[in-house]
PDB file of N, CA and C in Angstrom:
ATOM      1  N   MET W 724      -6.122  32.808 -62.387  1.00  0.00           N
ATOM      2  CA  MET W 724      -7.327  33.614 -62.462  1.00  0.00           C
ATOM      3  C   MET W 724      -8.522  32.712 -62.156  1.00  0.00           C
ATOM      4  N   SER W 725      -9.338  33.134 -61.213  1.00  0.00           N
ATOM      5  CA  SER W 725     -10.471  32.325 -60.785  1.00  0.00           C
ATOM      6  C   SER W 725     -11.789  32.983 -61.184  1.00  0.00           C
ATOM      7  N   GLN W 726     -12.611  32.224 -61.848  1.00  0.00           N
ATOM      8  CA  GLN W 726     -13.925  32.697 -62.298  1.00  0.00           C
ATOM      9  C   GLN W 726     -14.802  33.058 -61.101  1.00  0.00           C
ATOM     10  N   VAL W 727     -15.637  34.104 -61.249  1.00  0.00           N
ATOM     11  CA  VAL W 727     -16.530  34.552 -60.185  1.00  0.00           C
ATOM     12  C   VAL W 727     -17.970  34.518 -60.681  1.00  0.00           C
ATOM     13  N   ASP W 728     -18.836  33.835 -59.932  1.00  0.00           N
ATOM     14  CA  ASP W 728     -20.273  33.853 -60.205  1.00  0.00           C
ATOM     15  C   ASP W 728     -20.907  34.815 -59.219  1.00  0.00           C
ATOM     16  N   LEU W 729     -21.807  35.645 -59.717  1.00  0.00           N
ATOM     17  CA  LEU W 729     -22.449  36.646 -58.879  1.00  0.00           C
ATOM     18  C   LEU W 729     -23.954  36.571 -59.073  1.00  0.00           C
ATOM     19  N   ILE W 730     -24.679  36.628 -57.967  1.00  0.00           N
ATOM     20  CA  ILE W 730     -26.132  36.769 -58.001  1.00  0.00           C
ATOM     21  C   ILE W 730     -26.424  38.161 -57.468  1.00  0.00           C
ATOM     22  N   ALA W 731     -27.109  38.965 -58.265  1.00  0.00           N
ATOM     23  CA  ALA W 731     -27.495  40.314 -57.845  1.00  0.00           C
ATOM     24  C   ALA W 731     -29.018  40.363 -57.799  1.00  0.00           C
ATOM     25  N   VAL W 732     -29.556  40.755 -56.654  1.00  0.00           N
ATOM     26  CA  VAL W 732     -31.005  40.832 -56.480  1.00  0.00           C
ATOM     27  C   VAL W 732     -31.393  42.303 -56.362  1.00  0.00           C
ATOM     28  N   ILE W 733     -32.267  42.727 -57.261  1.00  0.00           N
ATOM     29  CA  ILE W 733     -32.757  44.105 -57.273  1.00  0.00           C
ATOM     30  C   ILE W 733     -34.228  44.063 -56.899  1.00  0.00           C
ATOM     31  N   THR W 734     -34.594  44.676 -55.784  1.00  0.00           N
ATOM     32  CA  THR W 734     -35.996  44.763 -55.375  1.00  0.00           C
ATOM     33  C   THR W 734     -36.574  46.032 -55.976  1.00  0.00           C
ATOM     34  N   VAL W 735     -37.600  45.856 -56.815  1.00  0.00           N
ATOM     35  CA  VAL W 735     -38.175  47.001 -57.527  1.00  0.00           C
ATOM     36  C   VAL W 735     -39.459  47.469 -56.849  1.00  0.00           C
ATOM     37  N   LYS W 736     -39.762  48.731 -57.052  1.00  0.00           N
ATOM     38  CA  LYS W 736     -41.011  49.275 -56.516  1.00  0.00           C
ATOM     39  C   LYS W 736     -42.177  48.757 -57.361  1.00  0.00           C
ATOM     40  N   PRO W 737     -43.375  48.688 -56.784  1.00  0.00           N
ATOM     41  CA  PRO W 737     -44.540  48.179 -57.516  1.00  0.00           C
ATOM     42  C   PRO W 737     -44.728  48.894 -58.859  1.00  0.00           C
ATOM     43  N   GLY W 738     -44.928  48.080 -59.896  1.00  0.00           N
ATOM     44  CA  GLY W 738     -45.173  48.606 -61.231  1.00  0.00           C
ATOM     45  C   GLY W 738     -43.936  49.092 -61.967  1.00  0.00           C
ATOM     46  N   LYS W 739     -42.761  48.907 -61.396  1.00  0.00           N
ATOM     47  CA  LYS W 739     -41.530  49.444 -61.994  1.00  0.00           C
ATOM     48  C   LYS W 739     -40.645  48.375 -62.642  1.00  0.00           C
ATOM     49  N   ALA W 740     -41.020  47.113 -62.549  1.00  0.00           N
ATOM     50  CA  ALA W 740     -40.159  46.033 -63.042  1.00  0.00           C
ATOM     51  C   ALA W 740     -39.861  46.158 -64.532  1.00  0.00           C
ATOM     52  N   GLU W 741     -40.865  46.472 -65.333  1.00  0.00           N
ATOM     53  CA  GLU W 741     -40.641  46.554 -66.782  1.00  0.00           C
ATOM     54  C   GLU W 741     -39.601  47.605 -67.124  1.00  0.00           C
ATOM     55  N   ARG W 742     -39.642  48.737 -66.437  1.00  0.00           N
ATOM     56  CA  ARG W 742     -38.666  49.804 -66.702  1.00  0.00           C
ATOM     57  C   ARG W 742     -37.260  49.359 -66.300  1.00  0.00           C
ATOM     58  N   VAL W 743     -37.142  48.697 -65.167  1.00  0.00           N
ATOM     59  CA  VAL W 743     -35.822  48.238 -64.736  1.00  0.00           C
ATOM     60  C   VAL W 743     -35.282  47.188 -65.710  1.00  0.00           C
ATOM     61  N   VAL W 744     -36.130  46.277 -66.155  1.00  0.00           N
ATOM     62  CA  VAL W 744     -35.704  45.277 -67.146  1.00  0.00           C
ATOM     63  C   VAL W 744     -35.257  45.971 -68.430  1.00  0.00           C
ATOM     64  N   GLU W 745     -35.990  46.987 -68.862  1.00  0.00           N
ATOM     65  CA  GLU W 745     -35.611  47.747 -70.063  1.00  0.00           C
ATOM     66  C   GLU W 745     -34.208  48.341 -69.897  1.00  0.00           C
ATOM     67  N   LEU W 746     -33.950  48.959 -68.756  1.00  0.00           N
ATOM     68  CA  LEU W 746     -32.631  49.542 -68.504  1.00  0.00           C
ATOM     69  C   LEU W 746     -31.545  48.469 -68.457  1.00  0.00           C
ATOM     70  N   LEU W 747     -31.852  47.329 -67.858  1.00  0.00           N
ATOM     71  CA  LEU W 747     -30.879  46.233 -67.798  1.00  0.00           C
ATOM     72  C   LEU W 747     -30.586  45.661 -69.179  1.00  0.00           C
ATOM     73  N   LYS W 748     -31.594  45.574 -70.020  1.00  0.00           N
ATOM     74  CA  LYS W 748     -31.367  45.082 -71.385  1.00  0.00           C
ATOM     75  C   LYS W 748     -30.436  46.019 -72.142  1.00  0.00           C
ATOM     76  N   GLU W 749     -30.610  47.326 -71.950  1.00  0.00           N
ATOM     77  CA  GLU W 749     -29.706  48.297 -72.578  1.00  0.00           C
ATOM     78  C   GLU W 749     -28.284  48.105 -72.057  1.00  0.00           C
ATOM     79  N   LEU W 750     -28.156  47.939 -70.751  1.00  0.00           N
ATOM     80  CA  LEU W 750     -26.839  47.725 -70.157  1.00  0.00           C
ATOM     81  C   LEU W 750     -26.230  46.423 -70.660  1.00  0.00           C
ATOM     82  N   ALA W 751     -27.040  45.379 -70.800  1.00  0.00           N
ATOM     83  CA  ALA W 751     -26.546  44.080 -71.263  1.00  0.00           C
ATOM     84  C   ALA W 751     -25.945  44.164 -72.662  1.00  0.00           C
ATOM     85  N   VAL W 752     -26.521  45.001 -73.520  1.00  0.00           N
ATOM     86  CA  VAL W 752     -25.960  45.187 -74.864  1.00  0.00           C
ATOM     87  C   VAL W 752     -24.544  45.751 -74.747  1.00  0.00           C
ATOM     88  N   PHE W 753     -24.394  46.772 -73.914  1.00  0.00           N
ATOM     89  CA  PHE W 753     -23.063  47.351 -73.703  1.00  0.00           C
ATOM     90  C   PHE W 753     -22.100  46.300 -73.155  1.00  0.00           C
ATOM     91  N   VAL W 754     -22.541  45.562 -72.145  1.00  0.00           N
ATOM     92  CA  VAL W 754     -21.686  44.559 -71.504  1.00  0.00           C
ATOM     93  C   VAL W 754     -21.232  43.521 -72.525  1.00  0.00           C
ATOM     94  N   LYS W 755     -22.152  43.031 -73.336  1.00  0.00           N
ATOM     95  CA  LYS W 755     -21.806  42.005 -74.330  1.00  0.00           C
ATOM     96  C   LYS W 755     -20.782  42.520 -75.337  1.00  0.00           C
ATOM     97  N   GLU W 756     -20.936  43.776 -75.739  1.00  0.00           N
ATOM     98  CA  GLU W 756     -20.065  44.338 -76.770  1.00  0.00           C
ATOM     99  C   GLU W 756     -18.729  44.846 -76.232  1.00  0.00           C
ATOM    100  N   ASN W 757     -18.658  45.173 -74.939  1.00  0.00           N
ATOM    101  CA  ASN W 757     -17.484  45.872 -74.423  1.00  0.00           C
ATOM    102  C   ASN W 757     -16.782  45.220 -73.236  1.00  0.00           C
ATOM    103  N   GLU W 758     -17.364  44.189 -72.666  1.00  0.00           N
ATOM    104  CA  GLU W 758     -16.756  43.542 -71.502  1.00  0.00           C
ATOM    105  C   GLU W 758     -16.535  42.057 -71.804  1.00  0.00           C
ATOM    106  N   PRO W 759     -15.472  41.733 -72.545  1.00  0.00           N
ATOM    107  CA  PRO W 759     -15.254  40.338 -72.936  1.00  0.00           C
ATOM    108  C   PRO W 759     -15.029  39.395 -71.759  1.00  0.00           C
ATOM    109  N   GLU W 760     -14.658  39.923 -70.606  1.00  0.00           N
ATOM    110  CA  GLU W 760     -14.446  39.065 -69.442  1.00  0.00           C
ATOM    111  C   GLU W 760     -15.706  38.900 -68.597  1.00  0.00           C
ATOM    112  N   THR W 761     -16.819  39.491 -69.063  1.00  0.00           N
ATOM    113  CA  THR W 761     -18.124  39.179 -68.477  1.00  0.00           C
ATOM    114  C   THR W 761     -18.655  38.021 -69.308  1.00  0.00           C
ATOM    115  N   LEU W 762     -18.688  36.850 -68.714  1.00  0.00           N
ATOM    116  CA  LEU W 762     -18.989  35.621 -69.442  1.00  0.00           C
ATOM    117  C   LEU W 762     -20.478  35.302 -69.493  1.00  0.00           C
ATOM    118  N   ARG W 763     -21.224  35.783 -68.501  1.00  0.00           N
ATOM    119  CA  ARG W 763     -22.673  35.550 -68.452  1.00  0.00           C
ATOM    120  C   ARG W 763     -23.311  36.765 -67.804  1.00  0.00           C
ATOM    121  N   TYR W 764     -24.479  37.162 -68.344  1.00  0.00           N
ATOM    122  CA  TYR W 764     -25.193  38.326 -67.819  1.00  0.00           C
ATOM    123  C   TYR W 764     -26.679  38.108 -68.084  1.00  0.00           C
ATOM    124  N   HIS W 765     -27.317  37.306 -67.235  1.00  0.00           N
ATOM    125  CA  HIS W 765     -28.728  36.931 -67.419  1.00  0.00           C
ATOM    126  C   HIS W 765     -29.633  37.801 -66.559  1.00  0.00           C
ATOM    127  N   ILE W 766     -30.708  38.276 -67.162  1.00  0.00           N
ATOM    128  CA  ILE W 766     -31.725  39.075 -66.469  1.00  0.00           C
ATOM    129  C   ILE W 766     -32.923  38.165 -66.224  1.00  0.00           C
ATOM    130  N   ASN W 767     -33.333  38.024 -64.962  1.00  0.00           N
ATOM    131  CA  ASN W 767     -34.454  37.156 -64.598  1.00  0.00           C
ATOM    132  C   ASN W 767     -35.431  37.924 -63.724  1.00  0.00           C
ATOM    133  N   LEU W 768     -36.719  37.789 -64.000  1.00  0.00           N
ATOM    134  CA  LEU W 768     -37.764  38.434 -63.209  1.00  0.00           C
ATOM    135  C   LEU W 768     -38.475  37.366 -62.394  1.00  0.00           C
ATOM    136  N   ASP W 769     -38.604  37.588 -61.082  1.00  0.00           N
ATOM    137  CA  ASP W 769     -39.282  36.585 -60.258  1.00  0.00           C
ATOM    138  C   ASP W 769     -40.785  36.593 -60.534  1.00  0.00           C
ATOM    139  N   SER W 770     -41.470  35.556 -60.074  1.00  0.00           N
ATOM    140  CA  SER W 770     -42.890  35.378 -60.405  1.00  0.00           C
ATOM    141  C   SER W 770     -43.786  36.458 -59.815  1.00  0.00           C
ATOM    142  N   LYS W 771     -43.361  37.104 -58.746  1.00  0.00           N
ATOM    143  CA  LYS W 771     -44.169  38.179 -58.154  1.00  0.00           C
ATOM    144  C   LYS W 771     -43.912  39.525 -58.825  1.00  0.00           C
ATOM    145  N   LYS W 772     -42.912  39.561 -59.691  1.00  0.00           N
ATOM    146  CA  LYS W 772     -42.509  40.769 -60.409  1.00  0.00           C
ATOM    147  C   LYS W 772     -42.068  41.894 -59.476  1.00  0.00           C
ATOM    148  N   ASP W 773     -41.503  41.505 -58.323  1.00  0.00           N
ATOM    149  CA  ASP W 773     -40.996  42.546 -57.433  1.00  0.00           C
ATOM    150  C   ASP W 773     -39.485  42.444 -57.223  1.00  0.00           C
ATOM    151  N   GLN W 774     -38.876  41.431 -57.837  1.00  0.00           N
ATOM    152  CA  GLN W 774     -37.426  41.312 -57.770  1.00  0.00           C
ATOM    153  C   GLN W 774     -36.877  40.879 -59.120  1.00  0.00           C
ATOM    154  N   ILE W 775     -35.745  41.459 -59.461  1.00  0.00           N
ATOM    155  CA  ILE W 775     -35.001  41.045 -60.641  1.00  0.00           C
ATOM    156  C   ILE W 775     -33.746  40.367 -60.120  1.00  0.00           C
ATOM    157  N   ILE W 776     -33.503  39.177 -60.621  1.00  0.00           N
ATOM    158  CA  ILE W 776     -32.340  38.406 -60.196  1.00  0.00           C
ATOM    159  C   ILE W 776     -31.384  38.308 -61.375  1.00  0.00           C
ATOM    160  N   MET W 777     -30.212  38.871 -61.202  1.00  0.00           N
ATOM    161  CA  MET W 777     -29.178  38.829 -62.230  1.00  0.00           C
ATOM    162  C   MET W 777     -28.241  37.669 -61.924  1.00  0.00           C
ATOM    163  N   LEU W 778     -27.969  36.849 -62.927  1.00  0.00           N
ATOM    164  CA  LEU W 778     -26.984  35.776 -62.820  1.00  0.00           C
ATOM    165  C   LEU W 778     -25.805  36.180 -63.692  1.00  0.00           C
ATOM    166  N   GLU W 779     -24.694  36.443 -63.055  1.00  0.00           N
ATOM    167  CA  GLU W 779     -23.535  36.990 -63.752  1.00  0.00           C
ATOM    168  C   GLU W 779     -22.318  36.109 -63.503  1.00  0.00           C
ATOM    169  N   THR W 780     -21.484  35.973 -64.513  1.00  0.00           N
ATOM    170  CA  THR W 780     -20.226  35.250 -64.369  1.00  0.00           C
ATOM    171  C   THR W 780     -19.122  36.097 -64.979  1.00  0.00           C
ATOM    172  N   TYR W 781     -18.050  36.241 -64.212  1.00  0.00           N
ATOM    173  CA  TYR W 781     -16.902  37.033 -64.641  1.00  0.00           C
ATOM    174  C   TYR W 781     -15.666  36.142 -64.689  1.00  0.00           C
ATOM    175  N   ALA W 782     -14.764  36.437 -65.599  1.00  0.00           N
ATOM    176  CA  ALA W 782     -13.539  35.655 -65.736  1.00  0.00           C
ATOM    177  C   ALA W 782     -12.651  35.783 -64.505  1.00  0.00           C
ATOM    178  N   SER W 783     -12.796  36.893 -63.775  1.00  0.00           N
ATOM    179  CA  SER W 783     -11.961  37.129 -62.596  1.00  0.00           C
ATOM    180  C   SER W 783     -12.621  38.168 -61.699  1.00  0.00           C
ATOM    181  N   LYS W 784     -12.070  38.302 -60.495  1.00  0.00           N
ATOM    182  CA  LYS W 784     -12.538  39.339 -59.577  1.00  0.00           C
ATOM    183  C   LYS W 784     -12.307  40.724 -60.180  1.00  0.00           C
ATOM    184  N   ALA W 785     -11.187  40.879 -60.875  1.00  0.00           N
ATOM    185  CA  ALA W 785     -10.871  42.160 -61.510  1.00  0.00           C
ATOM    186  C   ALA W 785     -11.914  42.515 -62.567  1.00  0.00           C
ATOM    187  N   ALA W 786     -12.363  41.528 -63.332  1.00  0.00           N
ATOM    188  CA  ALA W 786     -13.390  41.771 -64.354  1.00  0.00           C
ATOM    189  C   ALA W 786     -14.701  42.187 -63.708  1.00  0.00           C
ATOM    190  N   MET W 787     -15.043  41.557 -62.583  1.00  0.00           N
ATOM    191  CA  MET W 787     -16.254  41.931 -61.857  1.00  0.00           C
ATOM    192  C   MET W 787     -16.131  43.371 -61.350  1.00  0.00           C
ATOM    193  N   GLY W 788     -14.976  43.707 -60.826  1.00  0.00           N
ATOM    194  CA  GLY W 788     -14.745  45.066 -60.344  1.00  0.00           C
ATOM    195  C   GLY W 788     -14.819  46.092 -61.456  1.00  0.00           C
ATOM    196  N   ALA W 789     -14.255  45.760 -62.609  1.00  0.00           N
ATOM    197  CA  ALA W 789     -14.287  46.679 -63.750  1.00  0.00           C
ATOM    198  C   ALA W 789     -15.722  46.930 -64.198  1.00  0.00           C
ATOM    199  N   HIS W 790     -16.542  45.891 -64.189  1.00  0.00           N
ATOM    200  CA  HIS W 790     -17.952  46.056 -64.552  1.00  0.00           C
ATOM    201  C   HIS W 790     -18.632  47.025 -63.590  1.00  0.00           C
ATOM    202  N   GLY W 791     -18.435  46.811 -62.300  1.00  0.00           N
ATOM    203  CA  GLY W 791     -19.074  47.651 -61.291  1.00  0.00           C
ATOM    204  C   GLY W 791     -18.604  49.088 -61.300  1.00  0.00           C
ATOM    205  N   GLN W 792     -17.411  49.330 -61.829  1.00  0.00           N
ATOM    206  CA  GLN W 792     -16.867  50.686 -61.874  1.00  0.00           C
ATOM    207  C   GLN W 792     -17.051  51.369 -63.229  1.00  0.00           C
ATOM    208  N   SER W 793     -17.628  50.661 -64.196  1.00  0.00           N
ATOM    209  CA  SER W 793     -17.789  51.257 -65.530  1.00  0.00           C
ATOM    210  C   SER W 793     -18.763  52.425 -65.484  1.00  0.00           C
ATOM    211  N   LYS W 794     -18.535  53.406 -66.347  1.00  0.00           N
ATOM    212  CA  LYS W 794     -19.431  54.574 -66.365  1.00  0.00           C
ATOM    213  C   LYS W 794     -20.840  54.166 -66.773  1.00  0.00           C
ATOM    214  N   GLU W 795     -20.969  53.131 -67.589  1.00  0.00           N
ATOM    215  CA  GLU W 795     -22.293  52.670 -68.008  1.00  0.00           C
ATOM    216  C   GLU W 795     -23.060  52.054 -66.838  1.00  0.00           C
ATOM    217  N   PHE W 796     -22.387  51.263 -66.011  1.00  0.00           N
ATOM    218  CA  PHE W 796     -23.056  50.681 -64.853  1.00  0.00           C
ATOM    219  C   PHE W 796     -23.423  51.769 -63.852  1.00  0.00           C
ATOM    220  N   LYS W 797     -22.534  52.716 -63.653  1.00  0.00           N
ATOM    221  CA  LYS W 797     -22.828  53.823 -62.736  1.00  0.00           C
ATOM    222  C   LYS W 797     -24.000  54.654 -63.252  1.00  0.00           C
ATOM    223  N   ALA W 798     -24.086  54.840 -64.574  1.00  0.00           N
ATOM    224  CA  ALA W 798     -25.220  55.567 -65.159  1.00  0.00           C
ATOM    225  C   ALA W 798     -26.516  54.791 -64.942  1.00  0.00           C
ATOM    226  N   PHE W 799     -26.464  53.463 -65.063  1.00  0.00           N
ATOM    227  CA  PHE W 799     -27.626  52.620 -64.782  1.00  0.00           C
ATOM    228  C   PHE W 799     -28.082  52.818 -63.342  1.00  0.00           C
ATOM    229  N   GLN W 800     -27.144  52.764 -62.405  1.00  0.00           N
ATOM    230  CA  GLN W 800     -27.485  52.962 -60.996  1.00  0.00           C
ATOM    231  C   GLN W 800     -28.108  54.339 -60.762  1.00  0.00           C
ATOM    232  N   GLN W 801     -27.584  55.339 -61.444  1.00  0.00           N
ATOM    233  CA  GLN W 801     -28.116  56.693 -61.285  1.00  0.00           C
ATOM    234  C   GLN W 801     -29.548  56.780 -61.807  1.00  0.00           C
ATOM    235  N   LYS W 802     -29.828  56.106 -62.926  1.00  0.00           N
ATOM    236  CA  LYS W 802     -31.197  56.093 -63.458  1.00  0.00           C
ATOM    237  C   LYS W 802     -32.156  55.417 -62.482  1.00  0.00           C
ATOM    238  N   LEU W 803     -31.709  54.332 -61.850  1.00  0.00           N
ATOM    239  CA  LEU W 803     -32.554  53.675 -60.846  1.00  0.00           C
ATOM    240  C   LEU W 803     -32.940  54.660 -59.752  1.00  0.00           C
ATOM    241  N   ALA W 804     -31.974  55.455 -59.318  1.00  0.00           N
ATOM    242  CA  ALA W 804     -32.225  56.431 -58.253  1.00  0.00           C
ATOM    243  C   ALA W 804     -33.077  57.595 -58.758  1.00  0.00           C
ATOM    244  N   ASP W 805     -32.707  58.156 -59.897  1.00  0.00           N
ATOM    245  CA  ASP W 805     -33.410  59.331 -60.430  1.00  0.00           C
ATOM    246  C   ASP W 805     -34.876  59.042 -60.722  1.00  0.00           C
ATOM    247  N   GLU W 806     -35.153  57.826 -61.216  1.00  0.00           N
ATOM    248  CA  GLU W 806     -36.523  57.458 -61.574  1.00  0.00           C
ATOM    249  C   GLU W 806     -37.258  56.768 -60.424  1.00  0.00           C
ATOM    250  N   ASP W 807     -36.621  56.666 -59.269  1.00  0.00           N
ATOM    251  CA  ASP W 807     -37.220  56.080 -58.067  1.00  0.00           C
ATOM    252  C   ASP W 807     -37.800  54.688 -58.359  1.00  0.00           C
ATOM    253  N   LEU W 808     -36.941  53.809 -58.878  1.00  0.00           N
ATOM    254  CA  LEU W 808     -37.383  52.499 -59.362  1.00  0.00           C
ATOM    255  C   LEU W 808     -37.203  51.362 -58.365  1.00  0.00           C
ATOM    256  N   VAL W 809     -36.316  51.523 -57.404  1.00  0.00           N
ATOM    257  CA  VAL W 809     -35.993  50.403 -56.514  1.00  0.00           C
ATOM    258  C   VAL W 809     -36.356  50.695 -55.066  1.00  0.00           C
ATOM    259  N   GLY W 810     -36.556  49.605 -54.327  1.00  0.00           N
ATOM    260  CA  GLY W 810     -36.972  49.718 -52.938  1.00  0.00           C
ATOM    261  C   GLY W 810     -35.852  49.529 -51.937  1.00  0.00           C
ATOM    262  N   GLY W 811     -34.620  49.552 -52.380  1.00  0.00           N
ATOM    263  CA  GLY W 811     -33.491  49.386 -51.479  1.00  0.00           C
ATOM    264  C   GLY W 811     -32.232  49.090 -52.255  1.00  0.00           C
ATOM    265  N   PRO W 812     -31.127  48.909 -51.543  1.00  0.00           N
ATOM    266  CA  PRO W 812     -29.864  48.633 -52.232  1.00  0.00           C
ATOM    267  C   PRO W 812     -29.861  47.253 -52.886  1.00  0.00           C
ATOM    268  N   MET W 813     -29.097  47.130 -53.945  1.00  0.00           N
ATOM    269  CA  MET W 813     -28.928  45.861 -54.633  1.00  0.00           C
ATOM    270  C   MET W 813     -28.236  44.879 -53.685  1.00  0.00           C
ATOM    271  N   GLU W 814     -28.734  43.653 -53.642  1.00  0.00           N
ATOM    272  CA  GLU W 814     -28.119  42.612 -52.811  1.00  0.00           C
ATOM    273  C   GLU W 814     -27.201  41.776 -53.697  1.00  0.00           C
ATOM    274  N   LEU W 815     -25.935  41.687 -53.329  1.00  0.00           N
ATOM    275  CA  LEU W 815     -24.948  40.960 -54.123  1.00  0.00           C
ATOM    276  C   LEU W 815     -24.451  39.742 -53.366  1.00  0.00           C
ATOM    277  N   LYS W 816     -24.388  38.606 -54.081  1.00  0.00           N
ATOM    278  CA  LYS W 816     -23.883  37.367 -53.492  1.00  0.00           C
ATOM    279  C   LYS W 816     -22.882  36.751 -54.459  1.00  0.00           C
ATOM    280  N   ALA W 817     -21.614  36.759 -54.079  1.00  0.00           N
ATOM    281  CA  ALA W 817     -20.592  36.079 -54.869  1.00  0.00           C
ATOM    282  C   ALA W 817     -20.666  34.599 -54.509  1.00  0.00           C
ATOM    283  N   THR W 818     -20.712  33.742 -55.517  1.00  0.00           N
ATOM    284  CA  THR W 818     -20.876  32.314 -55.283  1.00  0.00           C
ATOM    285  C   THR W 818     -19.817  31.511 -56.033  1.00  0.00           C
ATOM    286  N   LYS W 819     -19.718  30.253 -55.672  1.00  0.00           N
ATOM    287  CA  LYS W 819     -18.833  29.329 -56.377  1.00  0.00           C
ATOM    288  C   LYS W 819     -19.627  28.063 -56.651  1.00  0.00           C
ATOM    289  N   ALA W 820     -19.675  27.650 -57.910  1.00  0.00           N
ATOM    290  CA  ALA W 820     -20.397  26.429 -58.279  1.00  0.00           C
ATOM    291  C   ALA W 820     -19.747  25.235 -57.586  1.00  0.00           C
ATOM    292  N   MET W 821     -20.586  24.388 -57.002  1.00  0.00           N
ATOM    293  CA  MET W 821     -20.091  23.231 -56.266  1.00  0.00           C
ATOM    294  C   MET W 821     -20.563  21.905 -56.864  1.00  0.00           C
ATOM    295  N   GLY W 822     -21.405  21.969 -57.882  1.00  0.00           N
ATOM    296  CA  GLY W 822     -21.890  20.740 -58.488  1.00  0.00           C
ATOM    297  C   GLY W 822     -23.045  21.029 -59.420  1.00  0.00           C
ATOM    298  N   GLY W 823     -23.608  19.995 -59.982  1.00  0.00           N
ATOM    299  CA  GLY W 823     -24.703  20.156 -60.930  1.00  0.00           C
ATOM    300  C   GLY W 823     -24.167  20.268 -62.348  1.00  0.00           C
ATOM    301  N   PHE W 824     -24.964  20.862 -63.225  1.00  0.00           N
ATOM    302  CA  PHE W 824     -24.524  21.033 -64.604  1.00  0.00           C
ATOM    303  C   PHE W 824     -25.048  22.348 -65.149  1.00  0.00           C
ATOM    304  N   GLU W 825     -24.454  22.814 -66.230  1.00  0.00           N
ATOM    305  CA  GLU W 825     -24.745  24.131 -66.794  1.00  0.00           C
ATOM    306  C   GLU W 825     -26.057  24.166 -67.561  1.00  0.00           C
ATOM    307  N   SER W 826     -26.232  23.275 -68.537  1.00  0.00           N
ATOM    308  CA  SER W 826     -27.415  23.382 -69.385  1.00  0.00           C
ATOM    309  C   SER W 826     -27.609  22.121 -70.214  1.00  0.00           C
ATOM    310  N   ARG W 827     -28.858  21.878 -70.559  1.00  0.00           N
ATOM    311  CA  ARG W 827     -29.174  20.828 -71.532  1.00  0.00           C
ATOM    312  C   ARG W 827     -29.800  21.437 -72.778  1.00  0.00           C
ATOM    313  N   LEU W 828     -29.765  22.738 -72.859  1.00  0.00           N
ATOM    314  CA  LEU W 828     -30.367  23.426 -74.010  1.00  0.00           C
ATOM    315  C   LEU W 828     -29.611  23.163 -75.274  1.00  0.00           C
TER     316      LEU W 828
END
């Protein structure tokens, strides 16, 4: 089983970042409590407040797929559409760590 790191970039419409972050925080609670193979789920807002960058780590490709197919994630996507919060499709980049270190915190 190979760990998967994912970067998801969500471009938000002007003035909508706070609402999208609120929805992501709600989703993150579900993910933490119900998706044990989701190892990291960080919500980051860029300095211009027009993009949210998610840093996600999954225990496997299957775990990443299960997250994307969950009814809670699909409901999140539907809210983004219904509330007209985003300016385009989510950009997903699967990555593999090649060096550096995790944290000094």
